[in-house]
XYZ file of C-alpha atoms in Angstrom:
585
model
C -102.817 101.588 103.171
C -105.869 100.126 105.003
C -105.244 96.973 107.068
C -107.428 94.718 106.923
C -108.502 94.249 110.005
C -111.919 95.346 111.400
C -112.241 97.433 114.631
C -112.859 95.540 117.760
C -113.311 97.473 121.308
C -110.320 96.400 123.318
C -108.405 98.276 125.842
C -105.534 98.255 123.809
C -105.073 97.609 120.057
C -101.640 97.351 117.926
C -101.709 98.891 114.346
C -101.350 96.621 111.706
C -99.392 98.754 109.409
C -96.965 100.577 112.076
C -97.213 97.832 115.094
C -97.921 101.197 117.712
C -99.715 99.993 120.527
C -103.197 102.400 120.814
C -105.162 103.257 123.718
C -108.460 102.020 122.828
C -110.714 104.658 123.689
C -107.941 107.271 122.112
C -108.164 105.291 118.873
C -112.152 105.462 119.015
C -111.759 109.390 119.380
C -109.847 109.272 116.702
C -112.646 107.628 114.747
C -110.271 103.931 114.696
C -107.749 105.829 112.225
C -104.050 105.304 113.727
C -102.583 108.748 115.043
C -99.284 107.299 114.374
C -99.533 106.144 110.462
C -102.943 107.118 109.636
C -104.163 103.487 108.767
C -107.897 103.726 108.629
C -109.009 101.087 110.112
C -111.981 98.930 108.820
C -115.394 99.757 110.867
C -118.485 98.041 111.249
C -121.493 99.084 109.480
C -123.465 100.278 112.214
C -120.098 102.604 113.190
C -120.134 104.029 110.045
C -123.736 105.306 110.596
C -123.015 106.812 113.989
C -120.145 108.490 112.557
C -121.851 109.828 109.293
C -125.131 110.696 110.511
C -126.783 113.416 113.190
C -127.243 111.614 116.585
C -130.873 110.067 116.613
C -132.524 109.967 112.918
C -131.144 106.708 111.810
C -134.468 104.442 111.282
C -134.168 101.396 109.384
C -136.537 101.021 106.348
C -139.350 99.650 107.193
C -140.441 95.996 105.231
C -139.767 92.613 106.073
C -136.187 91.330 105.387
C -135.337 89.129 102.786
C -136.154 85.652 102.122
C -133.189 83.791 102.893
C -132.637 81.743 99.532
C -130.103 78.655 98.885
C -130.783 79.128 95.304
C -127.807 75.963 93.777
C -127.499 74.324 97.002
C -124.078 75.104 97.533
C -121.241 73.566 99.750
C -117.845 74.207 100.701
C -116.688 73.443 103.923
C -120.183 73.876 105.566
C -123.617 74.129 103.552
C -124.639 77.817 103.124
C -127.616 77.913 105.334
C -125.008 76.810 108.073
C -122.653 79.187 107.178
C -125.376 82.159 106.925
C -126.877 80.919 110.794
C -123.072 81.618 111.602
C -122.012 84.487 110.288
C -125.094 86.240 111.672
C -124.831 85.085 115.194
C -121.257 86.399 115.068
C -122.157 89.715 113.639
C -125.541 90.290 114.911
C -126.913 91.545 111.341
C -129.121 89.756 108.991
C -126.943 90.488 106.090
C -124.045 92.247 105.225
C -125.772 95.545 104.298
C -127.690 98.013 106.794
C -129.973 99.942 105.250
C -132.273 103.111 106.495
C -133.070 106.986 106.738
C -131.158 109.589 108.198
C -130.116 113.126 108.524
C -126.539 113.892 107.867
C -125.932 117.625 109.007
C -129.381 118.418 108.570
C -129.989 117.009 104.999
C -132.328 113.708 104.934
C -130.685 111.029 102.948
C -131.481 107.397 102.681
C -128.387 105.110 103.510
C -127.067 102.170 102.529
C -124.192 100.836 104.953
C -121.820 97.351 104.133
C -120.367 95.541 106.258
C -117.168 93.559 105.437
C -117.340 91.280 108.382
C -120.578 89.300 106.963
C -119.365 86.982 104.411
C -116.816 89.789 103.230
C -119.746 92.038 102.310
C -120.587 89.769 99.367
C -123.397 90.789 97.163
C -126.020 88.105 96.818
C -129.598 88.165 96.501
C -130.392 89.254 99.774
C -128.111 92.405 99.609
C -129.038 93.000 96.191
C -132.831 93.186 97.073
C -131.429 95.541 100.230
C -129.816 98.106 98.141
C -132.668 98.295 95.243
C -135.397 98.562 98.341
C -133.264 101.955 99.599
C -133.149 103.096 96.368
C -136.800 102.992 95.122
C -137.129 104.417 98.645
C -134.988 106.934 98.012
C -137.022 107.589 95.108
C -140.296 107.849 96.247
C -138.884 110.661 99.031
C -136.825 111.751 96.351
C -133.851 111.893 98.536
C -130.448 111.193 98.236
C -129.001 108.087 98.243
C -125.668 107.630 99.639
C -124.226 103.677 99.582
C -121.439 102.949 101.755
C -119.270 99.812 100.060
C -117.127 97.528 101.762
C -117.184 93.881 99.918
C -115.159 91.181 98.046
C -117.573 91.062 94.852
C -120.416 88.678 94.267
C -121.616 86.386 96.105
C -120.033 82.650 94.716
C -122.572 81.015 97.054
C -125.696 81.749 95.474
C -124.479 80.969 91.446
C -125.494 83.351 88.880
C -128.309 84.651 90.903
C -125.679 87.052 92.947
C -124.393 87.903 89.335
C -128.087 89.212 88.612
C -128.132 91.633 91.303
C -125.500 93.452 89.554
C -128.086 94.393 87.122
C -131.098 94.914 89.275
C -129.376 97.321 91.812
C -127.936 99.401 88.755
C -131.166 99.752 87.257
C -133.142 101.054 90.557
C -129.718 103.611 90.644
C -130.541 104.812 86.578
C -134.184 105.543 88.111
C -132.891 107.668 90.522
C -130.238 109.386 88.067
C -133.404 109.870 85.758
C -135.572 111.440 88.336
C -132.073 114.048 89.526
C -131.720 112.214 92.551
C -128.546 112.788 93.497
C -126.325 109.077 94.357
C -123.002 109.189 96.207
C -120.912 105.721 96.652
C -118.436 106.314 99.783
C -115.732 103.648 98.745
C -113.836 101.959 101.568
C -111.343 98.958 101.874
C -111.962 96.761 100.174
C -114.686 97.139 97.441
C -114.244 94.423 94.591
C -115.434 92.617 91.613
C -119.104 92.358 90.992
C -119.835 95.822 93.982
C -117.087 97.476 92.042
C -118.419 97.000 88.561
C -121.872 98.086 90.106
C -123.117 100.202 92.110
C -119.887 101.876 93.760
C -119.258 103.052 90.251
C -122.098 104.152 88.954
C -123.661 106.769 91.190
C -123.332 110.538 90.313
C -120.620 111.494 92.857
C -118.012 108.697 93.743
C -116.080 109.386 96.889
C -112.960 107.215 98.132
C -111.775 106.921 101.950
C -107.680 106.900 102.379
C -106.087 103.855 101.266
C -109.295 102.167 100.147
C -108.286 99.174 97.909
C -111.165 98.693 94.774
C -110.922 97.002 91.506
C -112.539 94.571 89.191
C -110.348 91.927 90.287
C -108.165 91.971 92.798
C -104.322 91.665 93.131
C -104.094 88.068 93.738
C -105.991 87.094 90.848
C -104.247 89.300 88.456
C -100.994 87.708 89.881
C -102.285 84.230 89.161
C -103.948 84.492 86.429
C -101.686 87.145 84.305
C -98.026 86.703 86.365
C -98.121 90.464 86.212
C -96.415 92.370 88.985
C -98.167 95.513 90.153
C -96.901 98.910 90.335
C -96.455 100.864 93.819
C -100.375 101.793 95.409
C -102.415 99.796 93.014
C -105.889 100.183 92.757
C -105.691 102.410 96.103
C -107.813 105.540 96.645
C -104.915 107.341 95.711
C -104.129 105.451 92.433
C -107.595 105.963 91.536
C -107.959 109.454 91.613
C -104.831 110.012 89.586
C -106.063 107.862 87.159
C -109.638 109.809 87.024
C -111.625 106.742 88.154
C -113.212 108.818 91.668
C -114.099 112.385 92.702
C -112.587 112.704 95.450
C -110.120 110.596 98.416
C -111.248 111.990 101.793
C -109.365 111.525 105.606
C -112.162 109.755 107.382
C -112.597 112.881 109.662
C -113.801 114.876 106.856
C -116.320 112.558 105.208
C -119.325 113.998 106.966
C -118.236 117.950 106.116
C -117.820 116.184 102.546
C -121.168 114.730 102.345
C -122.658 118.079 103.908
C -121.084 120.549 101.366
C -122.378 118.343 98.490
C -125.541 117.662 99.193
C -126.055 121.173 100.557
C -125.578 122.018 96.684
C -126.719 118.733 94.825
C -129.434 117.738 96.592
C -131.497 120.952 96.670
C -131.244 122.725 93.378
C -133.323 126.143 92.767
C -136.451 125.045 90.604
C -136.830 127.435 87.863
C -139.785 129.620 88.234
C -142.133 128.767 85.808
C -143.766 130.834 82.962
C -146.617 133.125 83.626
C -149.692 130.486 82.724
C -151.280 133.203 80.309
C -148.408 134.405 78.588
C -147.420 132.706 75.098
C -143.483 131.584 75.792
C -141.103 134.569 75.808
C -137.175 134.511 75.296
C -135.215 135.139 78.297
C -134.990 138.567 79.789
C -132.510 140.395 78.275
C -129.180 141.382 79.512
C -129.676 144.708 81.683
C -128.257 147.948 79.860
C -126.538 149.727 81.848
C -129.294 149.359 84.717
C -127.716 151.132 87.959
C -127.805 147.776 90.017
C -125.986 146.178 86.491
C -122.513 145.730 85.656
C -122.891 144.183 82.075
C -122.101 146.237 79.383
C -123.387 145.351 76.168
C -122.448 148.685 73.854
C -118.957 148.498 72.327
C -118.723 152.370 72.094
C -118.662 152.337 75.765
C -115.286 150.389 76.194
C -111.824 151.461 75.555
C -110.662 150.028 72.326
C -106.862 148.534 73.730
C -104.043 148.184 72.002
C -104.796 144.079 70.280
C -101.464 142.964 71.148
C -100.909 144.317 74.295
C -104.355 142.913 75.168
C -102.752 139.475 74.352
C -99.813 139.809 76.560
C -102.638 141.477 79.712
C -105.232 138.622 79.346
C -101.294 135.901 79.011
C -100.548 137.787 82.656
C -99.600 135.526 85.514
C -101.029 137.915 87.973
C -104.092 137.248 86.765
C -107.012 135.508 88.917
C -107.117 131.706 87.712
C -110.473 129.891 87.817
C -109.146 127.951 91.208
C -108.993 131.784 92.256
C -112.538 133.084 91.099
C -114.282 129.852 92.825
C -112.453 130.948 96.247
C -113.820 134.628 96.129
C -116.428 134.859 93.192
C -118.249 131.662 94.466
C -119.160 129.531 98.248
C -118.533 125.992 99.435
C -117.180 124.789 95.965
C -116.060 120.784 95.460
C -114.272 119.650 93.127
C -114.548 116.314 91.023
C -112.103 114.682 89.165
C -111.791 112.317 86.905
C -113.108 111.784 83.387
C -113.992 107.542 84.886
C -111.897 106.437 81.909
C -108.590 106.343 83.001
C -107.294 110.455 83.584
C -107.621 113.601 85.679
C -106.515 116.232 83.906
C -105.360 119.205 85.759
C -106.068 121.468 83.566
C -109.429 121.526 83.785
C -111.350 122.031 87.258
C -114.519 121.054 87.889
C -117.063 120.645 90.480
C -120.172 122.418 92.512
C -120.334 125.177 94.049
C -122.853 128.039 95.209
C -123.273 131.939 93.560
C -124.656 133.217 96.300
C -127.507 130.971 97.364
C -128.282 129.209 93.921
C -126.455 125.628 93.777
C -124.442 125.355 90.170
C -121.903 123.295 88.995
C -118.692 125.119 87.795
C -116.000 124.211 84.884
C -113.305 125.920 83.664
C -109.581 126.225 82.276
C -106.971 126.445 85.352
C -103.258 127.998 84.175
C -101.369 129.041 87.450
C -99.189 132.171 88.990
C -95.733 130.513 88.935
C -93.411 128.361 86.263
C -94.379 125.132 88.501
C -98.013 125.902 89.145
C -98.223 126.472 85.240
C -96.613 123.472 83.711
C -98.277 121.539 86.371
C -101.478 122.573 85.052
C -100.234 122.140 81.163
C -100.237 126.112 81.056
C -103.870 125.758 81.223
C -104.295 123.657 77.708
C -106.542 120.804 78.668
C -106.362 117.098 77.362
C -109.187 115.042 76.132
C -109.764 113.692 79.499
C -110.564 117.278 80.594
C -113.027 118.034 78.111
C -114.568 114.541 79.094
C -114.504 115.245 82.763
C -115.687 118.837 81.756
C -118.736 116.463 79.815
C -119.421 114.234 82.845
C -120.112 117.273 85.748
C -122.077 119.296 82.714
C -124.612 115.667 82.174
C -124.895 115.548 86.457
C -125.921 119.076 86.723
C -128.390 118.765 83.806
C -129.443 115.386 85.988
C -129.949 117.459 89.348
C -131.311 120.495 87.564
C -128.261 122.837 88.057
C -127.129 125.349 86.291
C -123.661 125.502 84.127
C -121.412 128.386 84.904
C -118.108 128.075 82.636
C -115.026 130.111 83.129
C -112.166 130.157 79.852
C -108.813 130.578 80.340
C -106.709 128.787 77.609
C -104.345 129.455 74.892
C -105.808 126.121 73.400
C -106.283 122.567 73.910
C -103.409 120.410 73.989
C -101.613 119.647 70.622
C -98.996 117.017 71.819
C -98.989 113.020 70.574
C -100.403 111.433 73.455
C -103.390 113.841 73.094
C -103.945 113.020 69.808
C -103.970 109.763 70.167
C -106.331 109.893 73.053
C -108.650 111.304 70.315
C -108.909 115.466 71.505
C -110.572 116.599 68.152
C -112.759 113.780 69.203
C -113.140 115.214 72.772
C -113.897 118.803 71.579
C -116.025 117.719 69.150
C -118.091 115.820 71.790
C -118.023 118.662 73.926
C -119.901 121.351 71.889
C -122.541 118.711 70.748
C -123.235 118.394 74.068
C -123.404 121.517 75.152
C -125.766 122.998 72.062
C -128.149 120.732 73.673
C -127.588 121.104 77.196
C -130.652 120.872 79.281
C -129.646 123.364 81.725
C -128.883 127.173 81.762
C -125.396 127.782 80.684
C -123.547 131.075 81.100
C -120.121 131.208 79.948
C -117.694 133.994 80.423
C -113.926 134.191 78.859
C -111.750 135.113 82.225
C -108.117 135.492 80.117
C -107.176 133.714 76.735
C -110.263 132.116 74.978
C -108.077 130.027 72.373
C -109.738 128.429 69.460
C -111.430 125.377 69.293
C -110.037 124.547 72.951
C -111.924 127.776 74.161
C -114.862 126.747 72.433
C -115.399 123.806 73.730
C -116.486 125.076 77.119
C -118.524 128.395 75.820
C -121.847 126.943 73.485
C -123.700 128.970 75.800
C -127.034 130.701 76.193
C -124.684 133.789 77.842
C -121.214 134.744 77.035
C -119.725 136.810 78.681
C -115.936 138.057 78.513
C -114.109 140.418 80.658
C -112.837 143.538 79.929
C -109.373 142.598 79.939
C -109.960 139.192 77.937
C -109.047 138.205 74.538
C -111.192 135.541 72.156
C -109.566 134.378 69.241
C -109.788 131.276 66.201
C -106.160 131.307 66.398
C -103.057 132.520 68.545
C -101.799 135.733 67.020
C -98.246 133.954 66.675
C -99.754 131.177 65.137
C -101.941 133.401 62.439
C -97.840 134.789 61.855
C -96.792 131.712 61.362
C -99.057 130.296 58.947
C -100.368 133.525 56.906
C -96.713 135.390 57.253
C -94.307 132.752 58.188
C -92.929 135.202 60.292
C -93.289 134.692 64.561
C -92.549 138.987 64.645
C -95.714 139.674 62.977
C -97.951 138.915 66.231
C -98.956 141.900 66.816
C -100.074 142.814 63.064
C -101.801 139.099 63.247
C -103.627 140.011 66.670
C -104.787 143.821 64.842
C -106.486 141.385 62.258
C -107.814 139.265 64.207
C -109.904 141.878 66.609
C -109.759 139.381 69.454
C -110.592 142.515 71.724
C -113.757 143.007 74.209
C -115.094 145.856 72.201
C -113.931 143.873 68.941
C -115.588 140.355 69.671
C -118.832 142.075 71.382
C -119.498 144.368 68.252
C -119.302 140.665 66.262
C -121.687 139.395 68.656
C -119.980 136.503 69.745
C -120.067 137.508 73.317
C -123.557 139.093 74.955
C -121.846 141.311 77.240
C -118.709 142.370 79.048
C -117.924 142.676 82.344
C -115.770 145.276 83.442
C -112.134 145.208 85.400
C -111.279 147.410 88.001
C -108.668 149.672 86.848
C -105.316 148.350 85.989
C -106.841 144.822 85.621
C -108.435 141.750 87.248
C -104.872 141.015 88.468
C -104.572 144.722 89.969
C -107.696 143.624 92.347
C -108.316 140.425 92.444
C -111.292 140.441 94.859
C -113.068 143.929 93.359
C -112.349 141.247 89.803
C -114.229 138.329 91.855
C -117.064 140.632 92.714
C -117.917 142.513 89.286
C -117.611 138.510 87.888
C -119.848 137.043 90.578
C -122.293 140.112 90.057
C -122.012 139.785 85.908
C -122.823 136.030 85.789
C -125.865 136.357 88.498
C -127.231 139.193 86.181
C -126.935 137.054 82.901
C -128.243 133.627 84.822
C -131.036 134.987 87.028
C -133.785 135.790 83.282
C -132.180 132.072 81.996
C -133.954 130.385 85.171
C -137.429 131.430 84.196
C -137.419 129.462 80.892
C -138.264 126.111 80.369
C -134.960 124.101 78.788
C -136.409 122.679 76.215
C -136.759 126.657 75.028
C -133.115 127.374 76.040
C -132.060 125.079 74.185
C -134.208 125.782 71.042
C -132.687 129.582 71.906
C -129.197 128.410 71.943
C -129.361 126.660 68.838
C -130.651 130.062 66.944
C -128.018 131.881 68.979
C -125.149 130.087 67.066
C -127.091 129.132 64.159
C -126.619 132.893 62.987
C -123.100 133.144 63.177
C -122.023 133.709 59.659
C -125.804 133.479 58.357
C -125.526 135.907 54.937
C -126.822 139.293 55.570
C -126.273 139.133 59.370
C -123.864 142.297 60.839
C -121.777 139.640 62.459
C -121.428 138.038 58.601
C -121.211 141.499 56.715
C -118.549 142.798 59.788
C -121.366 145.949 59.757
C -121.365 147.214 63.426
C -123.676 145.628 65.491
C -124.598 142.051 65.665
C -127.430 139.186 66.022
C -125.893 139.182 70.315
C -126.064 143.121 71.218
C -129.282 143.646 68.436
C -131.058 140.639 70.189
C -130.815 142.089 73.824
C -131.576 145.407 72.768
């Protein structure tokens, strides 16, 4: 838990939380986090900025600073102009936000520090013109903004004008989320009420410092007002990651490498190269055929047709590399987010950005496990409507900062239990594929293991889709097709023979563009050799996508599906070949 107590310079300081007496300068080194309990102490707003940014490049924005304003004339104990003259004499700022440019491990971002000492980093008029001045400036450099928060809520001094600010500092942040500037809040103890409901919430990427306390109101007024009593770490950083509301809780010592690996990714997308100015528009590139620098194949006759139902039990194989797995080998310096911002994190979906080679993209996919515990931990991989609405929320930022989608399916299906249901997962699904079938971004998607029904679906309205060698597809499980057309669980493997949820079976349909093959024995027989033919497979389908403007891609994607099942087609008539293969021929 964060004590609320803001770092002063002595030679010795007691922690709040534990009572261990701290040399000074050793707690400074330690960047005023206790060695002893790990309190994170509260810092100063100018500390924050020496400790987030490279040494020398913070400059303040330039402009004169606010009009100080006594817009109702209010008094408590003192009149506010008094109180204002005080509180900046004893702080040395003008207000309770610092704002400027800076570098933070190379990148140039424009910042936005509070400070909980001045007037408990209340948002008034002041700070609200503050924040909206660093983000327009943000926007005209088209950098980054990142907003440090530390505040009690609005500002009860200045009436409903503080209220305002709410809305004029979220607006100047939907400018910058409609240009694909990339926002970051950095949440710290405490950020409440009107900051809360704001801006802290409503930036691309929210990050959370250890034992950070935030809400809409805080725990004293819910006690008062409802008599409720609160449940063990409420509205802590902690609490609200479980409970999907941030991306990320962070030791203060790692905030910086934080900041650095996302903006390395968020901030700098690959522009697509644009069209050739003479030529008429042209569909993407197709897949390579068998090109000697290639490893998609795209001709069923030259894969091994496997056994269906032994395929099942393969692509069902613990052993197999998870999507947590394929982002450690396949892919560099991936994040993860969390958190669907409604309420949930479910595990069984991971999300987040990430690099394929030196092209930023943002990364989604089913994660199962190797052992009993990793498994049911991760609901076997079967996601709940808060995945596929986290899975929704990192698809709409990377079609914000320009980045492509790179989607990797692994699940028998999505969740069929009660709670799910009434959480509204046909709901979630059906949200999903909208979504994706108009995308504006590149999406490949490629089927790792199981891609199960509607669940599997729901990540894979692609321009690409790929599937490994080893994978199945399927509408149904093969024991539930025995169930319902048999009644009969033993007839699994005649129901996975119908179904031909194969590679060779699903690419001669069309449903998939290509396959990528396994090293012998399996993915889970070489894990990395797996990582490499994957991470070569989906820069070989995404590299054509990235020359095509998206409002063709999408236009493309739309045709892709809309001929699945069109009369006449192969993929209708069950003919060999398809509308996928015959298209990139």
């Amino acid at each position: 838990m964060t004590a609320g107590v803001t770092v002063a310079d002595p030679a010795w300081v007691r922690c709040p939380v534990c009572s261990a007496l701290l040399y000074g300068k050793r707690l400074r080194r330690n960047l005023h986090v206790c060695p002893e309990c790990g309190n994170h102490q509260r810092l100063d707003a100018l500390t924050r900025i020496r400790q987030l940014t490279d040494p020398g490049t913070f400059r303040p924005l330039p402009g004169p600073p606010p009009e100080r304003l006594d817009p109702v004339g209010f008094v408590d104990l003192l009149p506010y102009p008094q109180r204002l003259t005080a509180v900046q004499a004893a702080t040395g700022l003008t207000e309770a936000v610092v704002c400027g440019e800076a570098t933070i491990a190379g990148h140039p971002v424009v910042l936005a520090v509070m400070d909980f000492r001045f007037l408990g980093g209340s948002l008034g008029c002041a700070v609200g013109e503050l924040v909206t001045r660093a983000a327009e400036h943000a926007l005209t450099r088209r950098r980054p903004l990142v907003v440090v928060t530390a505040s009690g809520g609005a500002r009860m001094q200045e009436g409903v004008l503080a209220l305002m600010q709410m809305a004029t500092v979220s607006q100047a942040i939907a400018a910058l989320r409609e240009a694909g500037v990339v926002t970051v809040s950095v949440i710290t103890d405490p950020t409440y009420g009107g900051v809360a409901a704001s801006f802290a919430m409503n930036t691309d990427l929210v990050l959370a410092e250890r034992g950070a306390r935030m809400g809409f109101a805080g725990p004293r007024v819910i006690r008062q007002t409802l008599r409720q009593e609160l449940p063990p770490g409420f509205q802590t950083a902690e609490f609200l990651l479980h409970h999907g509301q941030v991306d990320l809780v962070f030791e203060r010592g790692t905030l910086r490498g934080r900041l650095a690996a996302l903006l390395a990714v968020a901030a700098a997308p690959v522009a697509p190269a644009p069209p050739p100015a003479t030529a008429a528009p042209q569909d993407p590139a197709p897949v390579r055929r068998h090109a000697t620098d290639g490893v998609l194949l795209t001709a069923p006759a030259r894969l091994a047709q496997p056994d269906p139902w032994r395929a099942v039990q393969a692509a069902r194989d613990p052993a197999r590399p998870t999507t947590l797995d394929y982002l450690d080998t396949a892919f560099d310096g991936f994040t993860e987010l969390h958190g669907d911002r409604l309420g949930a994190d479910c595990p069984a979906i991971v999300a987040g950005l990430a690099r394929l080679g030196d092209r930023p993209v943002a990364v989604i996919g089913h994660q199962k496990g190797h052992d009993t515990g990793e498994l049911r931990a991760r609901n076997f991989g079967m996601p709940t409507p808060a995945g596929y609405r986290k899975a929704q929320r990192v698809m709409r930022l990377a079609a914000r900062l320009g980045l492509p989608v790179v989607t990797l399916i692994d699940t028998p299906g999505a969740y069929p239990g009660v709670a799910a249901e009434e959480q509204g997962q046909a709901g979630a699904i059906a949200e999903s594929i909208l979504l994706m079938t108009g995308l504006p971004a590149p999406v490949v998607a490629v089927v790792t293991g199981e891609g199960g029904s509607g669940g599997a679906l729901a990540l894979a309205v692609a321009d690409r889709v790929l599937m490994l060698s080893g994978a199945v597809y399927s509408v149904i499980s093969p024991e539930g097709c025995a169930a319902i057309l048999w009644n009969d669980p033993a007839a699994a493997p005649r129901a996975a023979r119908a179904l031909r949820l194969t590679a060779p079976d699903v690419l001669r349909l069309g449903v998939v563009d290509a396959v990528v093959p396994e090293p012998s024995g399996g993915a889970q027989s070489d894990p990395l050799a797996a990582a490499d033919l994957l991470r070569r497979g989906v820069d070989e389908a995404l590299t054509p996508l990235l020359a095509v403007p998206t409002a063709q891609l999408v236009r493309q994607r739309r045709d892709r599906f809309r001929r699945f099942g069109t009369p006449g087609t192969p993929a209708c008539s069950g003919t060999a070949g398809s509308p996928g293969p015959e298209r990139l021929r």
